[in-house]
Amino acid sequence: MSSGQNRALMADPIVSVARRLEGAFAAVAGGPCDPVVRPSDRADAQANGALALAKTLGLPPRDVAQKALDAAGDLSDMVESTEIAGPGFVNVVFSTSFIASELSVAMGDARLGVRAADDAHTIVVDYSAPNVAKEMHVGHLRSTVIGDALVRALQYVGNTVIRENHIGDWGTPFGMLIEHLIDLGEENAAHELGVGDLDGFYKEARRKFEADDAFKGRARNRVVMLQSGDADTLRLWQTLVNESTRYFNKVYTQLDVLLTDDDLMGESAYNPLLAEVVERLRTKGLLEESDGAEVVFPEGFTNRDNEPLPLIIRKGDGGYNYATSDLACVIDRVERLGAQSMLYVVGAPQAQHLQMVESVARMAGWLPEKYVMNHVSFGSVLGSDKKILKSRAGDTVKLATLLDEAVERAASAVAEKNPDMSESDRAHIAQMIGIGAVKYSDLCTDRVKDYVFDWDRMLSFEGNTAPYLQYAHARICSIFRRAGIERSSIRGGQPLLNDPRERALALRILRFDSAVWEMIDTLSPHKLCTYLFDLATDFTSFYEHCSVLKAESDSIRDSRLTLCDSTARTMEQGLALLGIRAPEQM
RNA sequence: GCCUCCGUAGCUCAGUUGGAUAGAGCAUCGGACUUCUAAUCCGCAGGUCGCAGGUUCGAUUCCUGCCGGGGGCGCCA
């Protein structure tokens, strides 16, 4: 391994200095000790570890801080100055040459200095999960966009990531859906679904089911035929699935996410395992009979009347329900796919259900202790009235319609601001801007909270928005275009960082490493968004104050070109981890 | 009733796992364009971090109790 790769293991200087101080603090403490190094507004970083340590040692905090600095020895290869301040904080200022050389190393790394996972493993990410013959709406938007970003980030640092799209393709509604398909005629029905009128199809089927007893009877009979594997029924069912997934793929293409047919793992895929789930639970002695159903009582769950709450494995009528297939999922993911970690990107209302599934899986011994099953919960999309987002007619908002509107709005913004652009360029770029804006507005706030959907805000070029970040990237591309310089031609050098904005920008770029890891550690894409916004802000400030092409000297010009290129690469990669494109002009 | 999530500037949101004086962006106000894309930048102002206790050197952050809002609580998925 070259020293370059070795250094790149910790691109963020704050991480580097933290590791250096960790030993020093440990020496003072006489055991492992966190130096608590954080970014600081009074220096580049501050170590707060002395205050806590002072307590256990019974010494004045400032003395402890001094001892730690003494133990750290010579830090001059990375640090310009250290200072003990206030009650015992250690303020750290990096040497500018260290920042410059670290940036050069990071930019020579294939991952731009982002640390590789030291525990890379196989992770299943379960996301999107629309229902066959039902329209995709904003709830699917959140799951799809958040899940996709997590997949990209987890993959980036070296994990093996398996995408699973657990579509709703089984269950009692398929009786009425198949009968409605027959009524319409297969050709007509396929067309209706193929063009994306899933809502109309589903609603009509449900209307007939509720209004027409004969239809209801046929539907019920059809469910039995489906479950018993009747060939003709299965063929009709497959038509529904195929037409729906064809439509989903259109939305996924528009949304620009990674999901393909290879990732489809619908509920029906687990049918062969359901009987085994029951048998295994029975063998373990976990299965109990309750009100005619076969259930498991995981500890710690109670119902309204404070009685134990069961997870229903097999209904009174002998049918299975979603808890059973979710348990089959766990078995399949652990035993067939070798997953050690499972992420469920599912709305907050499913929290208790997933807890119960995990609990039963652990009771049954299907989920080893160290394996994690993580609910990546998220809140709702709200309208400006702070209520769940609805269309003007009061229906749920069709995802496809919403995405079309995003692209339309972006197209008219581009047409207005950049009228010289060709029609085909504009269409292409509007796609990146409109879709990017929707995705970013979904990703940029803490996922556990609800968020307010606002067209004007998300498409604005001001504030924490995708267009603002994309614009920073486009401006850099524009500089190189204007100068007629290939970006790759100026790589490899170390930048001069004499202006405070140059220095701040370089340090910010190096913190990409930590930003990606914060996103991964907390499964929170908004951490990376916040970073990219800071990066764009630091760049724009640099851009306003440090002329690149009209720099005072050629060496400064080249140095600034290097900074521009480093910024653009980091921005493009960061946006890519969020599933967002970075156009070269806009 | 029980469980769970949320409550930070007029609005929309951050706050790096307990650190110094709580930060952005909108909106308002005051400045900067024969431009490396002003789709931008610089500045002013704006706060009882829902309320009350507790833990400790130190709390927006952890604990308890209230108040307000969302969601969940047995055969739909």
XYZ file of C-alpha atoms (C1' of nucleotides) in Angstrom:
663
model
C 0.000 0.000 0.000
C 1.351 3.393 -0.914
C 1.670 6.074 1.704
C -0.866 8.073 -0.270
C -3.563 5.499 0.270
C -2.578 5.204 3.854
C -2.940 8.896 4.506
C -6.259 8.975 2.739
C -7.625 6.669 5.409
C -8.455 9.780 7.381
C -9.032 12.721 5.138
C -10.756 14.869 7.704
C -8.054 16.753 9.663
C -10.334 16.827 12.674
C -10.357 13.041 12.669
C -6.586 13.011 12.214
C -5.923 15.272 15.150
C -8.484 13.408 17.245
C -6.603 10.167 16.674
C -3.345 11.829 17.624
C -4.819 13.279 20.800
C -6.539 10.048 21.700
C -3.213 8.523 22.662
C -2.198 11.582 24.620
C -5.417 11.702 26.584
C -5.207 7.958 27.196
C -1.726 8.408 28.612
C -2.985 11.062 31.017
C -6.087 9.086 31.929
C -4.283 5.788 32.296
C -6.790 4.117 29.994
C -8.846 4.689 26.878
C -10.132 8.245 26.750
C -12.087 10.219 24.177
C -10.439 13.611 23.535
C -13.867 14.896 22.344
C -12.556 16.802 19.345
C -15.136 18.941 17.576
C -15.163 21.706 14.997
C -14.902 25.067 16.690
C -15.933 28.598 15.884
C -12.861 29.921 17.673
C -10.326 27.739 15.917
C -10.337 24.910 13.397
C -11.099 22.388 16.109
C -11.383 22.118 19.844
C -10.689 19.216 22.203
C -13.075 19.158 25.127
C -11.898 15.941 26.735
C -9.967 17.585 29.549
C -13.072 18.767 31.376
C -14.590 15.346 31.849
C -11.217 13.792 32.584
C -10.449 16.411 35.225
C -13.424 15.195 37.178
C -12.258 11.597 37.375
C -8.642 12.562 38.039
C -9.535 15.202 40.606
C -7.290 17.763 38.930
C -7.984 21.256 37.548
C -9.170 20.932 33.929
C -6.594 23.331 32.563
C -3.820 21.251 34.128
C -5.235 18.128 32.547
C -5.366 19.872 29.193
C -1.722 20.883 29.568
C -0.688 17.343 30.518
C -2.471 16.003 27.450
C -0.711 18.490 25.209
C 2.615 17.553 26.772
C 1.890 13.887 26.202
C 0.927 14.580 22.597
C 4.439 15.769 21.897
C 5.276 17.430 18.633
C 2.162 18.110 16.564
C 3.786 20.596 14.242
C 3.381 18.377 11.183
C -0.355 19.075 11.291
C -0.956 21.821 13.793
C 0.137 25.436 13.698
C -0.940 26.310 17.222
C -2.729 24.962 20.250
C -4.137 27.019 23.054
C -5.791 26.164 26.340
C -8.826 28.387 26.649
C -11.650 29.015 29.061
C -12.227 26.288 31.647
C -10.009 23.786 29.796
C -10.786 23.627 26.111
C -7.871 22.989 23.778
C -8.209 25.091 20.662
C -6.411 23.725 17.629
C -5.421 25.571 14.475
C -4.178 23.402 11.619
C -1.118 24.410 9.710
C -2.054 25.627 6.277
C 0.566 23.481 4.603
C -0.979 20.423 6.285
C -4.384 21.293 4.890
C -2.897 21.799 1.434
C -1.047 18.501 1.405
C -4.010 16.592 2.844
C -6.230 18.016 0.130
C -3.782 16.916 -2.498
C -3.760 13.399 -1.043
C -7.537 13.233 -0.751
C -8.033 14.349 -4.339
C -5.657 11.633 -5.466
C -7.851 9.038 -3.785
C -10.569 7.219 -5.696
C -13.047 7.974 -2.913
C -11.948 11.587 -2.394
C -10.576 10.680 1.009
C -13.703 9.113 2.435
C -12.693 6.328 4.793
C -13.590 2.785 3.783
C -15.800 0.784 6.129
C -13.579 -1.274 8.415
C -16.482 -3.661 9.009
C -17.797 -3.918 5.457
C -20.624 -6.412 5.332
C -23.746 -7.422 3.479
C -26.667 -5.082 3.984
C -30.201 -5.473 2.689
C -32.052 -2.220 2.135
C -35.798 -2.683 1.874
C -37.368 0.373 0.259
C -39.974 1.859 -2.079
C -42.496 -1.018 -1.864
C -45.453 0.225 -3.920
C -48.564 -1.918 -4.294
C -49.494 -3.644 -7.523
C -52.468 -1.998 -9.221
C -52.204 0.993 -6.917
C -50.837 4.398 -7.649
C -47.473 5.479 -6.241
C -47.842 8.554 -4.031
C -45.672 10.842 -1.932
C -45.273 8.209 0.780
C -43.443 6.059 -1.752
C -41.415 9.098 -2.730
C -39.899 9.325 0.723
C -39.119 5.642 1.044
C -37.696 5.470 -2.471
C -35.549 8.580 -2.267
C -34.208 7.991 1.238
C -33.599 4.301 0.613
C -31.803 4.980 -2.640
C -29.493 7.538 -1.032
C -28.617 5.126 1.764
C -27.890 2.376 -0.746
C -25.496 4.628 -2.642
C -23.661 5.803 0.470
C -23.358 2.366 2.046
C -22.046 0.991 -1.232
C -19.595 3.857 -1.617
C -17.682 2.970 1.535
C -17.358 -0.662 0.545
C -20.378 -2.573 1.814
C -22.192 -5.166 -0.254
C -25.662 -3.716 -0.579
C -28.683 -5.666 -1.748
C -31.690 -3.613 -2.777
C -35.070 -5.179 -2.153
C -38.310 -3.749 -3.416
C -40.962 -5.501 -1.344
C -43.904 -4.716 -3.577
C -47.430 -5.551 -2.454
C -48.267 -8.244 -4.977
C -50.286 -10.696 -2.903
C -53.275 -10.871 -0.605
C -57.042 -10.728 -0.614
C -57.410 -7.588 -2.800
C -56.160 -9.606 -5.759
C -59.432 -11.475 -5.951
C -61.332 -8.337 -6.871
C -58.487 -6.998 -9.005
C -58.339 -10.134 -11.146
C -62.116 -10.242 -11.540
C -62.103 -6.620 -12.594
C -59.365 -7.455 -15.082
C -61.559 -10.184 -16.528
C -64.533 -7.824 -16.761
C -62.521 -5.247 -18.646
C -60.916 -7.789 -20.919
C -57.222 -8.472 -20.594
C -56.231 -6.235 -23.472
C -58.098 -3.196 -22.226
C -57.023 -3.705 -18.646
C -53.394 -4.073 -19.600
C -53.639 -0.852 -21.532
C -55.272 1.027 -18.683
C -52.555 -0.101 -16.292
C -49.788 0.368 -18.817
C -50.577 4.041 -19.303
C -50.536 4.525 -15.572
C -54.175 4.758 -14.582
C -53.664 2.488 -11.616
C -55.860 4.527 -9.348
C -58.828 4.305 -11.682
C -58.404 0.562 -11.993
C -58.136 -0.049 -8.270
C -60.988 2.247 -7.308
C -63.350 0.714 -9.837
C -62.522 -2.782 -8.614
C -63.169 -1.735 -5.039
C -66.397 0.037 -5.963
C -67.759 -3.102 -7.622
C -66.600 -5.229 -4.687
C -68.598 -3.113 -2.301
C -71.652 -2.521 -4.482
C -72.120 -5.852 -6.233
C -72.649 -9.071 -4.232
C -72.136 -11.293 -7.250
C -68.824 -9.608 -7.953
C -67.856 -9.940 -4.327
C -68.519 -13.654 -4.488
C -66.439 -14.038 -7.623
C -63.624 -12.062 -6.011
C -63.586 -14.283 -2.942
C -63.614 -17.389 -5.034
C -60.772 -15.976 -7.116
C -58.631 -15.468 -4.017
C -58.989 -19.158 -3.243
C -58.032 -20.074 -6.805
C -55.023 -17.772 -6.634
C -53.804 -19.257 -3.405
C -54.295 -22.808 -4.613
C -52.138 -22.062 -7.632
C -54.706 -22.265 -10.429
C -52.734 -21.784 -13.614
C -55.108 -19.456 -15.410
C -55.578 -17.308 -12.314
C -51.828 -17.072 -11.851
C -51.488 -15.947 -15.460
C -53.999 -13.136 -14.898
C -52.282 -12.203 -11.657
C -48.952 -12.082 -13.490
C -50.479 -9.671 -16.002
C -51.394 -7.319 -13.192
C -47.923 -7.562 -11.721
C -46.160 -7.087 -15.044
C -48.188 -4.073 -16.096
C -47.762 -2.476 -12.685
C -44.032 -3.007 -12.465
C -43.701 -1.670 -16.002
C -45.379 1.476 -14.739
C -43.255 1.578 -11.565
C -40.148 1.371 -13.734
C -41.275 4.410 -15.671
C -41.524 6.324 -12.398
C -38.171 4.986 -11.215
C -36.546 6.080 -14.456
C -38.028 9.518 -14.089
C -36.965 9.626 -10.432
C -33.501 8.432 -11.410
C -33.130 5.744 -8.764
C -31.217 2.471 -8.858
C -34.179 0.092 -8.567
C -34.697 -2.373 -11.416
C -36.662 -5.581 -11.955
C -33.737 -7.469 -10.430
C -34.543 -5.849 -7.098
C -38.173 -6.940 -7.023
C -38.880 -9.160 -4.051
C -42.627 -8.929 -3.636
C -44.610 -10.579 -0.923
C -45.487 -13.424 -3.268
C -41.822 -14.394 -3.439
C -42.033 -15.580 0.143
C -45.095 -17.801 -0.269
C -43.037 -20.989 -0.402
C -41.515 -20.103 2.985
C -44.696 -19.318 4.899
C -45.516 -22.863 5.961
C -41.944 -23.247 7.095
C -42.199 -20.127 9.243
C -45.176 -21.679 11.005
C -43.466 -25.017 11.421
C -40.276 -23.524 12.781
C -42.194 -21.446 15.292
C -44.219 -24.467 16.303
C -41.069 -26.560 16.771
C -39.603 -23.841 18.948
C -42.745 -23.946 21.029
C -43.468 -20.294 20.397
C -46.753 -20.741 18.569
C -49.949 -20.326 20.555
C -53.592 -20.545 19.638
C -55.634 -17.417 20.329
C -59.208 -16.762 19.197
C -58.757 -19.339 16.452
C -55.559 -17.791 15.103
C -52.002 -19.024 15.505
C -49.914 -16.335 17.124
C -46.703 -15.541 18.952
C -46.663 -13.291 22.001
C -43.413 -11.309 22.020
C -42.570 -9.855 25.391
C -43.327 -6.232 26.160
C -46.206 -5.569 23.794
C -49.687 -4.907 25.097
C -53.001 -3.940 23.601
C -55.598 -1.383 24.608
C -56.681 -3.424 27.602
C -53.134 -3.992 28.802
C -53.226 -7.621 27.713
C -50.373 -9.268 25.798
C -50.413 -8.297 22.132
C -49.873 -11.110 19.650
C -48.128 -11.152 16.312
C -50.583 -13.053 14.155
C -48.820 -15.719 12.133
C -51.824 -17.535 10.774
C -55.294 -16.074 10.704
C -58.417 -17.842 11.954
C -59.368 -18.646 8.356
C -56.046 -20.377 7.787
C -54.566 -17.594 5.669
C -51.247 -15.935 6.296
C -50.782 -12.232 6.706
C -47.981 -9.720 6.384
C -46.320 -10.568 9.685
C -45.694 -14.067 8.380
C -44.113 -12.907 5.149
C -42.060 -10.319 7.022
C -40.679 -13.131 9.170
C -39.994 -15.158 6.048
C -38.089 -12.117 4.770
C -35.825 -12.167 7.791
C -35.062 -15.848 7.290
C -34.425 -15.352 3.584
C -32.205 -12.341 4.081
C -30.095 -13.887 6.796
C -29.900 -17.475 5.550
C -29.953 -17.135 1.754
C -28.508 -13.665 1.191
C -26.089 -13.681 4.107
C -27.197 -10.241 5.286
C -25.892 -9.119 8.652
C -27.803 -5.901 8.546
C -31.295 -5.095 7.320
C -32.643 -1.614 6.839
C -36.374 -1.086 6.513
C -37.085 2.275 4.940
C -40.691 2.384 5.970
C -42.982 5.063 7.392
C -43.212 5.725 11.120
C -46.641 4.034 11.585
C -44.982 0.651 11.028
C -42.708 1.079 14.041
C -44.511 -1.274 16.397
C -45.104 -3.904 13.769
C -41.426 -4.031 12.866
C -40.434 -4.174 16.516
C -42.699 -7.148 16.997
C -41.330 -8.889 13.912
C -37.770 -8.321 15.124
C -38.686 -9.525 18.574
C -40.203 -12.761 17.266
C -37.302 -13.307 14.861
C -34.890 -13.047 17.766
C -36.993 -15.349 19.955
C -36.908 -17.890 17.159
C -33.156 -17.536 16.812
C -33.301 -16.362 13.185
C -31.583 -13.094 13.885
C -28.248 -13.563 15.672
C -27.450 -11.126 18.420
C -24.982 -9.011 16.497
C -27.152 -8.758 13.409
C -29.107 -5.568 13.139
C -32.598 -4.969 11.921
C -33.070 -1.251 11.677
C -36.239 0.677 11.056
C -35.294 3.734 8.995
C -38.431 5.597 9.939
C -39.651 8.772 8.300
C -42.404 11.333 8.722
C -45.119 12.503 6.366
C -45.094 14.992 3.518
C -47.294 17.936 4.460
C -48.975 20.643 2.437
C -48.711 24.318 3.293
C -51.712 23.796 5.610
C -49.514 21.473 7.695
C -51.755 18.526 6.898
C -50.869 15.452 4.852
C -50.243 16.601 1.295
C -53.354 16.251 -0.860
C -54.247 17.249 -4.386
C -56.700 20.081 -4.993
C -59.448 17.471 -5.326
C -58.509 16.094 -1.925
C -56.952 12.857 -3.198
C -53.486 11.611 -2.486
C -50.968 13.155 -4.854
C -49.814 10.908 -7.698
C -46.050 10.666 -7.647
C -45.823 10.637 -11.439
C -47.844 13.850 -11.708
C -45.725 15.503 -9.075
C -42.484 14.621 -10.853
C -43.813 15.905 -14.167
C -44.696 19.184 -12.543
C -41.230 19.455 -11.016
C -39.600 19.087 -14.420
C -42.033 21.553 -16.006
C -41.349 24.146 -13.350
C -37.600 23.661 -13.704
C -37.860 23.966 -17.485
C -39.601 27.301 -17.302
C -37.052 28.549 -14.750
C -34.184 27.583 -17.044
C -35.922 29.131 -20.045
C -36.280 32.353 -18.131
C -32.781 32.549 -16.690
C -30.811 31.088 -19.547
C -32.749 31.813 -22.743
C -29.757 31.090 -24.994
C -29.721 27.411 -24.141
C -30.834 24.992 -26.837
C -34.163 23.253 -26.456
C -32.658 19.800 -26.062
C -30.117 20.968 -23.475
C -32.869 22.703 -21.606
C -35.078 19.624 -21.489
C -32.175 17.532 -20.286
C -31.101 20.007 -17.612
C -34.648 20.685 -16.450
C -34.902 16.993 -15.726
C -31.820 17.104 -13.487
C -32.911 20.277 -11.745
C -36.571 19.396 -11.241
C -35.990 15.856 -10.025
C -32.990 16.953 -7.996
C -35.064 19.621 -6.298
C -37.781 17.167 -5.293
C -35.311 14.599 -4.026
C -33.220 17.138 -2.159
C -36.194 18.714 -0.441
C -37.093 15.260 0.779
C -33.573 14.446 1.946
C -32.396 17.710 3.455
C -34.327 17.657 6.702
C -34.243 15.127 9.501
C -36.174 12.179 8.093
C -38.013 11.376 11.340
C -39.872 14.661 11.161
C -42.703 15.581 8.836
C -41.739 18.123 6.200
C -43.623 20.805 4.339
C -43.710 20.452 0.565
C -43.177 23.824 -1.116
C -42.475 24.190 -4.846
C -41.122 27.718 -4.668
C -38.725 26.953 -1.883
C -37.310 23.724 -3.304
C -36.743 25.235 -6.762
C -35.205 28.422 -5.442
C -31.540 29.078 -6.104
C -31.183 30.546 -2.649
C -30.884 28.672 0.566
C -30.428 24.981 1.223
C -31.743 23.659 -2.084
C -30.553 21.357 -4.845
C -30.437 24.136 -7.461
C -28.133 26.189 -5.245
C -25.722 23.273 -4.941
C -26.006 22.438 -8.628
C -25.393 26.064 -9.489
C -22.136 26.103 -7.543
C -21.024 23.081 -9.541
C -22.171 24.596 -12.843
C -20.284 27.808 -12.185
C -17.067 25.876 -11.713
C -17.615 24.023 -14.965
C -18.229 27.376 -16.564
C -14.874 28.716 -15.418
C -13.035 25.844 -17.049
C -15.169 26.143 -20.178
C -14.444 29.830 -20.389
C -10.705 29.285 -19.983
C -10.622 26.309 -22.312
C -8.882 24.178 -19.711
C -9.431 20.462 -19.132
C -10.209 19.882 -15.484
C -8.070 16.768 -15.305
C -5.043 18.717 -16.543
C -4.659 20.772 -13.386
C -4.855 17.905 -10.916
C -2.072 16.695 -8.660
C -0.729 19.972 -7.331
C -1.032 21.415 -3.864
C -3.093 24.580 -3.582
C -1.821 27.845 -2.109
C -4.145 28.851 0.707
C -3.250 32.424 1.492
C -6.733 33.900 1.436
C -8.921 32.880 4.392
C -11.662 31.815 1.956
C -9.259 29.522 0.140
C -8.225 27.974 3.410
C -11.787 27.598 4.643
C -12.837 26.005 1.363
C -9.965 23.515 1.417
C -10.739 22.510 4.973
C -14.399 22.115 4.085
C -13.594 19.834 1.169
C -11.558 17.622 3.483
C -14.538 17.256 5.789
C -16.479 15.377 3.095
C -15.099 12.250 4.716
C -16.843 12.910 8.016
C -20.015 14.135 6.343
C -20.474 10.856 4.482
C -19.821 8.909 7.664
C -22.247 10.938 9.704
C -24.891 10.182 7.131
C -24.096 6.474 7.335
C -23.753 6.259 11.105
C -27.107 7.898 11.695
C -28.746 6.703 8.460
C -29.579 10.367 7.915
C -29.044 11.770 4.430
C -29.716 15.304 5.700
C -26.291 15.299 7.385
C -24.668 15.084 3.982
C -27.074 17.700 2.616
C -26.093 20.144 5.346
C -22.451 19.539 4.499
C -22.973 20.107 0.781
C -24.817 23.329 1.508
C -21.870 24.481 3.638
C -19.522 23.464 0.841
C -21.528 25.477 -1.674
C -21.650 28.452 0.688
C -17.888 28.352 1.254
C -17.301 28.000 -2.462
C -19.570 30.882 -3.388
C -17.851 33.110 -0.873
C -14.472 32.119 -2.338
C -15.835 32.686 -5.835
C -17.014 36.187 -5.009
C -13.772 37.253 -3.399
C -11.034 35.313 -5.119
C -10.980 35.812 -8.841
C -9.765 32.660 -10.536
C -9.054 33.492 -14.155
C -7.989 37.034 -13.320
C -5.813 36.018 -10.390
C -2.749 38.056 -9.483
C -0.353 35.432 -10.760
C -0.301 32.214 -12.740
C 0.556 30.172 -9.674
C -2.418 31.571 -7.779
C -4.607 31.014 -10.814
C -3.536 27.366 -11.045
C -3.988 26.917 -7.330
C -7.506 28.307 -7.511
C -8.308 26.118 -10.475
C -7.262 23.165 -8.334
C -9.572 24.317 -5.556
C -12.403 24.733 -8.058
C -11.888 21.275 -9.462
C -11.690 19.743 -5.983
C -14.901 21.502 -5.007
C -16.699 20.375 -8.157
C -15.613 16.771 -7.757
C -16.708 16.724 -4.126
C -20.015 18.384 -4.949
C -20.724 16.047 -7.828
C -19.849 12.985 -5.759
C -21.833 14.209 -2.776
C -24.895 14.843 -4.898
C -24.400 11.456 -6.543
C -24.552 9.785 -3.130
C -27.933 11.451 -2.725
C -29.005 10.282 -6.182
C -28.884 13.798 -7.639
C -27.211 14.860 -10.892
C -24.848 17.789 -11.230
C -25.334 19.522 -14.599
C -22.351 21.309 -16.143
C -24.440 24.297 -17.047
C -27.828 25.551 -16.051
C -56.231 4.715 28.746
C -51.237 2.782 27.255
C -47.028 3.155 23.801
C -44.299 6.120 20.410
C -42.470 10.405 17.562
C -42.384 15.724 17.290
C -42.275 21.007 19.668
C -35.701 25.892 18.380
C -36.363 33.431 15.232
C -42.623 35.807 11.851
C -41.962 31.266 8.128
C -38.960 26.655 6.652
C -35.153 24.143 9.120
C -29.847 22.908 11.218
C -27.504 22.280 15.896
C -21.567 17.073 14.865
C -24.417 12.210 20.263
C -23.268 16.845 27.290
C -19.283 22.012 25.850
C -17.580 28.456 25.477
C -21.789 33.844 23.036
C -27.975 28.556 20.099
C -26.828 28.885 13.864
C -28.602 28.979 8.410
C -32.135 30.184 4.518
C -36.566 32.748 3.329
C -39.370 37.200 4.383
C -38.164 42.626 6.200
C -34.370 46.526 6.056
C -29.407 48.663 4.101
C -25.449 47.917 0.533
C -22.600 45.490 -4.070
C -23.883 44.044 -11.067
C -19.856 47.206 -18.516
C -19.833 39.417 -14.069
C -14.923 33.696 -14.061
C -23.299 32.793 -14.766
C -26.004 38.926 -9.701
C -29.921 32.072 -10.473
C -24.985 35.504 -6.486
C -22.517 38.060 -2.454
C -21.789 41.490 2.084
C -24.302 43.657 6.296
C -28.443 45.055 10.129
C -32.334 43.136 12.867
C -34.885 39.025 14.755
C -34.751 33.706 20.700
C -38.400 32.381 27.740
C -34.762 26.299 22.600
C -43.279 24.287 24.564
C -43.655 24.660 30.431
C -41.777 23.086 35.359
C -38.460 20.373 38.087
C -34.009 17.041 38.350
C -28.954 14.999 37.176
C -23.484 18.105 37.013
C -18.232 21.871 36.557
C -21.731 22.740 32.188
C -28.372 20.841 29.415
C -31.532 22.827 23.116
C -29.127 17.805 23.988
C -29.856 13.043 29.351
C -34.089 11.776 33.341
C -39.192 12.734 35.472
C -43.878 15.231 35.217
C -47.167 18.371 32.697
C -49.099 21.201 27.940
C -49.826 20.971 22.626
C -49.662 18.179 17.774
C -48.999 13.522 14.718
C -49.014 8.182 14.617
C -49.918 3.260 16.664
C -52.553 -0.200 19.959
C -55.686 -8.648 17.403
C -56.756 -11.597 12.423
C -56.030 -5.130 5.931
C -50.986 -4.789 4.090
